[in-house]
Tab-separated table of C-alpha atoms in Angstrom:
chain	number	residue	atom	x	y	z
Q	168	LEU	CA	121.885	75.482	94.117
Q	169	GLU	CA	124.725	74.493	96.110
Q	170	ALA	CA	126.514	77.949	95.865
Q	171	CYS	CA	123.988	79.596	97.149
Q	172	GLU	CA	125.396	82.903	98.075
Q	173	ARG	CA	128.057	83.203	95.276
Q	174	GLY	CA	125.414	81.496	92.506
Q	175	ARG	CA	122.340	83.416	93.659
Q	176	GLY	CA	121.969	86.568	91.595
Q	177	ARG	CA	124.727	85.854	88.893
Q	178	GLU	CA	123.263	83.088	86.564
Q	179	ARG	CA	120.297	81.403	85.704
Q	180	ARG	CA	120.104	77.558	87.014
Q	181	SER	CA	118.078	75.493	84.818
Q	182	GLY	CA	116.724	78.404	82.698
Q	183	GLY	CA	115.190	79.863	86.211
Q	184	SER	CA	115.496	82.269	89.103
Q	185	CYS	CA	117.747	80.785	91.550
Q	186	TRP	CA	115.518	82.272	94.483
Q	187	ALA	CA	112.732	80.981	93.459
Q	188	VAL	CA	113.896	77.662	92.973
Q	189	TRP	CA	115.031	77.836	96.797
Q	190	LYS	CA	111.654	79.018	97.494
Q	191	MET	CA	110.287	76.036	95.620
Q	192	MET	CA	112.643	73.741	97.865
Q	193	ALA	CA	111.114	75.400	100.877
Q	194	PHE	CA	107.636	75.228	100.122
Q	195	LEU	CA	107.976	71.448	99.251
Q	196	ASN	CA	110.078	71.171	102.186
Q	197	LEU	CA	113.169	69.532	100.516
Q	198	GLY	CA	115.415	70.578	102.793
Q	199	VAL	CA	116.951	74.043	102.676
Q	200	GLY	CA	118.175	74.783	106.028
Q	201	LYS	CA	120.889	76.488	108.029
Q	202	GLY	CA	123.394	74.304	106.517
Q	203	ALA	CA	123.084	75.910	102.924
Q	204	CYS	CA	121.704	79.447	103.281
Q	205	GLY	CA	120.138	79.780	106.726
Q	206	GLU	CA	116.030	79.181	107.348
Q	207	ARG	CA	113.321	81.807	108.669
Q	208	LYS	CA	110.380	80.003	110.475
Q	209	THR	CA	107.022	80.919	110.944
Q	210	GLY	CA	105.097	78.685	112.834
Q	211	SER	CA	105.689	75.128	110.801
Q	212	ALA	CA	106.435	76.571	107.411
Q	213	VAL	CA	109.926	77.491	106.343
Q	214	ARG	CA	110.896	80.153	104.353
Q	215	PRO	CA	114.773	80.351	103.248
Q	216	ALA	CA	116.389	83.571	104.798
Q	217	ARG	CA	117.574	86.423	102.762
Q	218	PRO	CA	120.973	87.266	102.521
Q	219	ARG	CA	121.890	90.177	104.586
Q	220	PHE	CA	123.085	93.542	103.337
Q	221	VAL	CA	126.398	94.016	105.084
Q	222	VAL	CA	128.721	97.000	105.430
Q	223	ALA	CA	132.418	96.112	105.146
Q	224	ALA	CA	134.830	99.046	105.383
Q	225	ALA	CA	137.160	97.459	103.009
Q	226	VAL	CA	134.945	98.214	99.857
Q	227	ALA	CA	134.995	101.581	98.258
Q	228	LYS	CA	131.740	102.978	96.767
Q	229	ASP	CA	134.388	104.444	93.980
Q	230	ASP	CA	135.835	100.597	93.425
Q	231	VAL	CA	132.479	99.498	92.937
Q	232	MET	CA	131.461	102.266	90.524
Q	233	GLN	CA	134.132	101.604	88.375
Q	234	LEU	CA	133.305	97.817	87.995
Q	235	LEU	CA	129.803	98.535	87.218
Q	236	THR	CA	131.128	101.171	84.230
Q	237	SER	CA	133.346	98.291	83.031
Q	238	GLU	CA	132.965	97.114	79.393
Q	239	ASP	CA	133.568	93.655	80.828
Q	240	LYS	CA	130.520	91.946	81.788
Q	241	ALA	CA	132.749	89.626	84.428
Q	242	ASP	CA	133.697	93.106	85.979
Q	243	ARG	CA	130.200	94.143	86.192
Q	244	LEU	CA	128.739	91.138	87.865
Q	245	LYS	CA	131.665	91.579	90.218
Q	246	GLY	CA	130.598	95.191	91.058
Q	247	VAL	CA	127.157	94.200	91.615
Q	248	ASN	CA	128.254	91.344	93.969
Q	249	MET	CA	130.588	93.960	95.873
Q	250	ALA	CA	127.713	96.228	96.556
Q	251	ARG	CA	126.264	94.573	99.002
Q	252	LYS	CA	129.052	95.143	101.123
Q	253	LEU	CA	128.531	98.964	101.004
Q	254	ASP	CA	126.631	101.288	103.321
Q	255	PRO	CA	122.939	99.769	102.159
Q	256	MET	CA	121.593	103.462	100.853
Q	257	GLU	CA	124.895	103.778	98.626
Q	258	GLY	CA	124.815	99.729	97.555
Q	259	LEU	CA	120.848	100.616	96.548
Q	260	ASN	CA	122.035	103.354	94.304
Q	261	LEU	CA	124.556	101.915	92.604
Q	262	LEU	CA	122.160	98.695	91.844
Q	263	SER	CA	119.399	100.905	90.962
Q	264	MET	CA	121.989	101.652	87.855
Q	265	ALA	CA	122.845	98.457	87.114
Q	266	ALA	CA	119.210	96.998	87.217
Q	267	MET	CA	119.227	98.732	83.399
Q	268	ASP	CA	122.397	96.863	82.610
Q	269	PRO	CA	122.705	95.786	78.795
Q	270	ASP	CA	123.511	92.230	79.932
Q	271	MET	CA	120.570	90.182	81.188
Q	272	ASN	CA	122.697	88.033	83.749
Q	273	VAL	CA	124.095	91.507	85.278
Q	274	ARG	CA	120.319	92.690	85.464
Q	275	TYR	CA	119.393	89.567	87.012
Q	276	ALA	CA	122.300	89.648	89.357
Q	277	THR	CA	120.854	92.973	90.582
Q	278	VAL	CA	117.210	92.743	90.400
Q	279	SER	CA	117.856	89.753	92.924
Q	280	GLN	CA	119.957	91.569	95.522
Q	281	LEU	CA	116.923	94.546	95.279
Q	282	SER	CA	114.875	91.907	97.867
Q	283	VAL	CA	117.442	92.839	100.681
Q	284	ALA	CA	119.015	96.210	99.462
Q	285	GLY	CA	115.590	97.890	98.534
Q	286	LEU	CA	114.802	97.732	102.230
Q	287	ALA	CA	117.089	100.889	102.586
Q	288	ASN	CA	114.536	102.821	100.733
Q	289	PRO	CA	111.662	100.682	99.695
Q	290	GLU	CA	109.767	103.856	98.219
Q	291	LYS	CA	112.483	104.391	95.624
Q	292	THR	CA	112.924	100.453	95.278
Q	293	LEU	CA	109.152	99.845	94.126
Q	294	GLU	CA	109.548	102.893	91.561
Q	295	LEU	CA	112.761	101.543	90.361
Q	296	LEU	CA	111.028	98.277	89.679
Q	297	ARG	CA	107.838	99.592	88.372
Q	298	ASP	CA	109.860	101.127	85.480
Q	299	LEU	CA	112.072	97.984	85.219
Q	300	VAL	CA	109.151	95.316	84.536
Q	301	PRO	CA	107.237	96.709	81.615
Q	302	LYS	CA	110.729	96.864	79.515
Q	303	GLU	CA	112.207	93.470	80.922
Q	304	THR	CA	112.042	90.634	78.400
Q	305	ASP	CA	113.812	88.158	80.161
Q	306	MET	CA	111.497	85.800	82.549
Q	307	SER	CA	114.194	85.343	84.849
Q	308	VAL	CA	114.769	88.801	85.800
Q	309	LYS	CA	111.175	90.032	85.894
Q	310	ALA	CA	110.371	86.761	88.502
Q	311	ALA	CA	113.205	88.144	90.514
Q	312	ALA	CA	111.687	91.704	90.300
Q	313	ALA	CA	108.361	90.436	90.977
Q	314	ASP	CA	109.989	88.671	94.394
Q	315	ALA	CA	111.648	92.069	95.225
Q	316	MET	CA	108.336	93.790	95.062
Q	317	CYS	CA	107.136	91.412	97.483
Q	318	ALA	CA	110.110	91.189	99.822
Q	319	ILE	CA	110.125	95.471	100.299
Q	320	GLY	CA	106.969	95.117	102.186
Q	321	LEU	CA	105.114	98.123	100.866
Q	322	PRO	CA	101.483	97.285	100.683
Q	323	GLU	CA	100.888	99.162	97.747
Q	324	ALA	CA	102.988	96.966	95.652
Q	325	TYR	CA	100.279	94.600	95.712
Q	326	ASP	CA	98.700	96.316	92.820
Q	327	ASP	CA	101.453	96.071	90.751
Q	328	VAL	CA	102.061	92.073	91.491
Q	329	GLU	CA	98.627	91.379	90.849
Q	330	ALA	CA	98.775	93.243	87.560
Q	331	ILE	CA	102.167	91.413	86.779
Q	332	PHE	CA	100.459	88.040	87.673
Q	333	HIS	CA	97.432	88.229	85.172
Q	334	ASP	CA	99.741	89.935	82.367
Q	335	THR	CA	102.005	86.982	82.361
Q	336	LYS	CA	101.646	83.313	81.044
Q	337	ASP	CA	105.519	82.476	82.573
Q	338	SER	CA	104.764	79.792	84.993
Q	339	LEU	CA	108.282	81.212	86.962
Q	340	VAL	CA	107.062	84.775	87.196
Q	341	LYS	CA	103.648	83.703	88.377
Q	342	PHE	CA	105.022	81.426	91.419
Q	343	SER	CA	107.592	84.116	92.394
Q	344	ILE	CA	104.504	86.269	92.618
Q	345	VAL	CA	102.266	83.815	94.840
Q	346	ALA	CA	105.396	82.697	97.255
Q	347	GLY	CA	106.079	86.495	98.077
Q	348	LEU	CA	102.427	87.594	98.590
Q	349	GLY	CA	102.703	85.989	102.410
Q	350	GLU	CA	105.608	88.176	102.679
Q	351	LEU	CA	104.187	91.090	101.390
Q	352	GLY	CA	101.144	90.708	104.199
Q	353	ASN	CA	98.392	92.817	102.199
Q	354	VAL	CA	95.243	90.860	102.781
Q	355	LYS	CA	93.833	92.108	99.165
Q	356	ALA	CA	95.942	89.058	98.184
Q	357	PHE	CA	93.413	86.542	99.968
Q	358	ASP	CA	91.070	86.781	96.998
Q	359	LEU	CA	93.945	85.811	93.976
Q	360	LEU	CA	95.366	83.083	96.337
Q	361	LYS	CA	91.836	82.029	97.131
Q	362	GLY	CA	91.076	81.868	92.798
Q	363	ILE	CA	94.386	79.911	92.709
Q	364	LEU	CA	93.015	77.212	95.409
Q	365	GLU	CA	89.460	77.302	93.678
Q	366	ASP	CA	91.047	77.017	90.062
Q	367	GLU	CA	91.452	72.728	88.962
Q	368	GLY	CA	93.765	73.799	86.408
Q	369	SER	CA	96.060	75.248	88.649
Q	370	ASP	CA	99.166	73.219	89.474
Q	371	ASP	CA	100.258	71.574	92.542
Q	372	LEU	CA	103.445	73.950	92.790
Q	373	LEU	CA	101.266	77.088	92.479
Q	374	THR	CA	98.861	75.668	94.773
Q	375	VAL	CA	101.784	74.635	97.339
Q	376	ALA	CA	103.021	78.275	97.227
Q	377	ALA	CA	99.372	79.642	97.733
Q	378	LEU	CA	98.974	77.521	100.736
Q	379	GLY	CA	102.180	79.036	102.349
Q	380	SER	CA	101.320	82.485	101.848
Q	381	LEU	CA	97.873	81.876	102.945
Q	382	GLY	CA	99.254	80.918	106.166
Q	383	GLU	CA	101.524	83.986	106.525
Q	384	LEU	CA	98.695	86.489	105.899
Q	385	LYS	CA	96.235	84.564	108.327
Q	386	ALA	CA	93.163	86.436	106.683
Q	387	PRO	CA	89.937	85.560	107.944
Q	388	GLY	CA	88.327	82.706	106.016
Q	389	THR	CA	91.687	80.600	105.414
Q	390	GLU	CA	91.205	77.859	107.155
Q	391	GLU	CA	87.975	76.781	105.650
Q	392	LEU	CA	89.366	77.406	102.290
Q	393	ILE	CA	92.420	74.880	103.667
Q	394	GLU	CA	90.514	72.406	104.631
Q	395	PRO	CA	89.553	70.152	101.689
Q	396	PHE	CA	93.678	70.181	100.680
Q	397	LEU	CA	94.374	68.220	104.007
Q	398	GLU	CA	93.210	65.204	102.097
Q	399	ALA	CA	94.634	66.113	98.634
Q	400	GLU	CA	96.314	63.802	96.820
Q	401	ASP	CA	99.691	65.304	96.026
Q	402	ALA	CA	101.938	64.849	98.982
Q	403	SER	CA	103.711	68.160	98.785
Q	404	VAL	CA	100.190	69.842	98.796
Q	405	LYS	CA	98.608	67.900	101.586
Q	406	ALA	CA	102.034	68.568	103.863
Q	407	ARG	CA	101.795	72.395	103.011
Q	408	ALA	CA	98.150	72.486	103.920
Q	409	GLU	CA	98.675	70.550	107.150
Q	410	ALA	CA	101.576	73.316	107.848
Q	411	THR	CA	99.658	75.881	107.302
Q	412	MET	CA	96.773	74.911	109.156
Q	413	SER	CA	98.966	74.034	111.992
Q	414	MET	CA	100.458	78.164	111.661
Q	415	LEU	CA	96.610	79.226	111.828
Q	416	LYS	CA	95.797	77.053	114.945
Q	417	SER	CA	98.668	78.204	116.726
Q	418	GLU	CA	97.858	82.171	116.266
Q	419	ASP	CA	94.259	81.066	118.393
């Protein structure tokens, strides 16, 4: 976790998605802030800032292409990281190729960047992710893909992530989706989030993520749904419910 910009997208941390772990920390109010990767505030809630796609003249497209086509996995990982310094559209085109790499670590590094690089062409990125997810066997990569689907902000992506949520039993994938639904911004997600809160079998982490996304969606009926969680026994659930309610009240 300590090497956020360098480590995110390069390897799994504790068997899971590095970006998803950052989101977990933010939802649980564990102090992800500007001293680490920065933060983006929405009312009382904090969402960790995504790394920006910055153009750097010193990086040439051909150099990145050469790295991405190398037989050495380390070179391909380097190429993925360098791609973020290209023009966003050029970078996205190269990352689209790298997303199909045979090595899981390269795919994960690539897909993790699509949440930012994909904004250069959200429609193309969504089609890429739609093709990738059914074929992907590694849950960390699938979780990163689901996160990117939410991050690119196309309302039509909701049907895709909802289907992934119901088709998987993997807790990391489910968390990435639930935590990203507020960012996606499609109010159709309200019913899924409501179902999580009403399901007594939902674990606390998923509940915290659902509460956070509901605060971002601000759909009608949210306040009534959240009120019971203001008295939750779990401190993180109670804190998130209070933060979400504060966000909703500030909009009134």
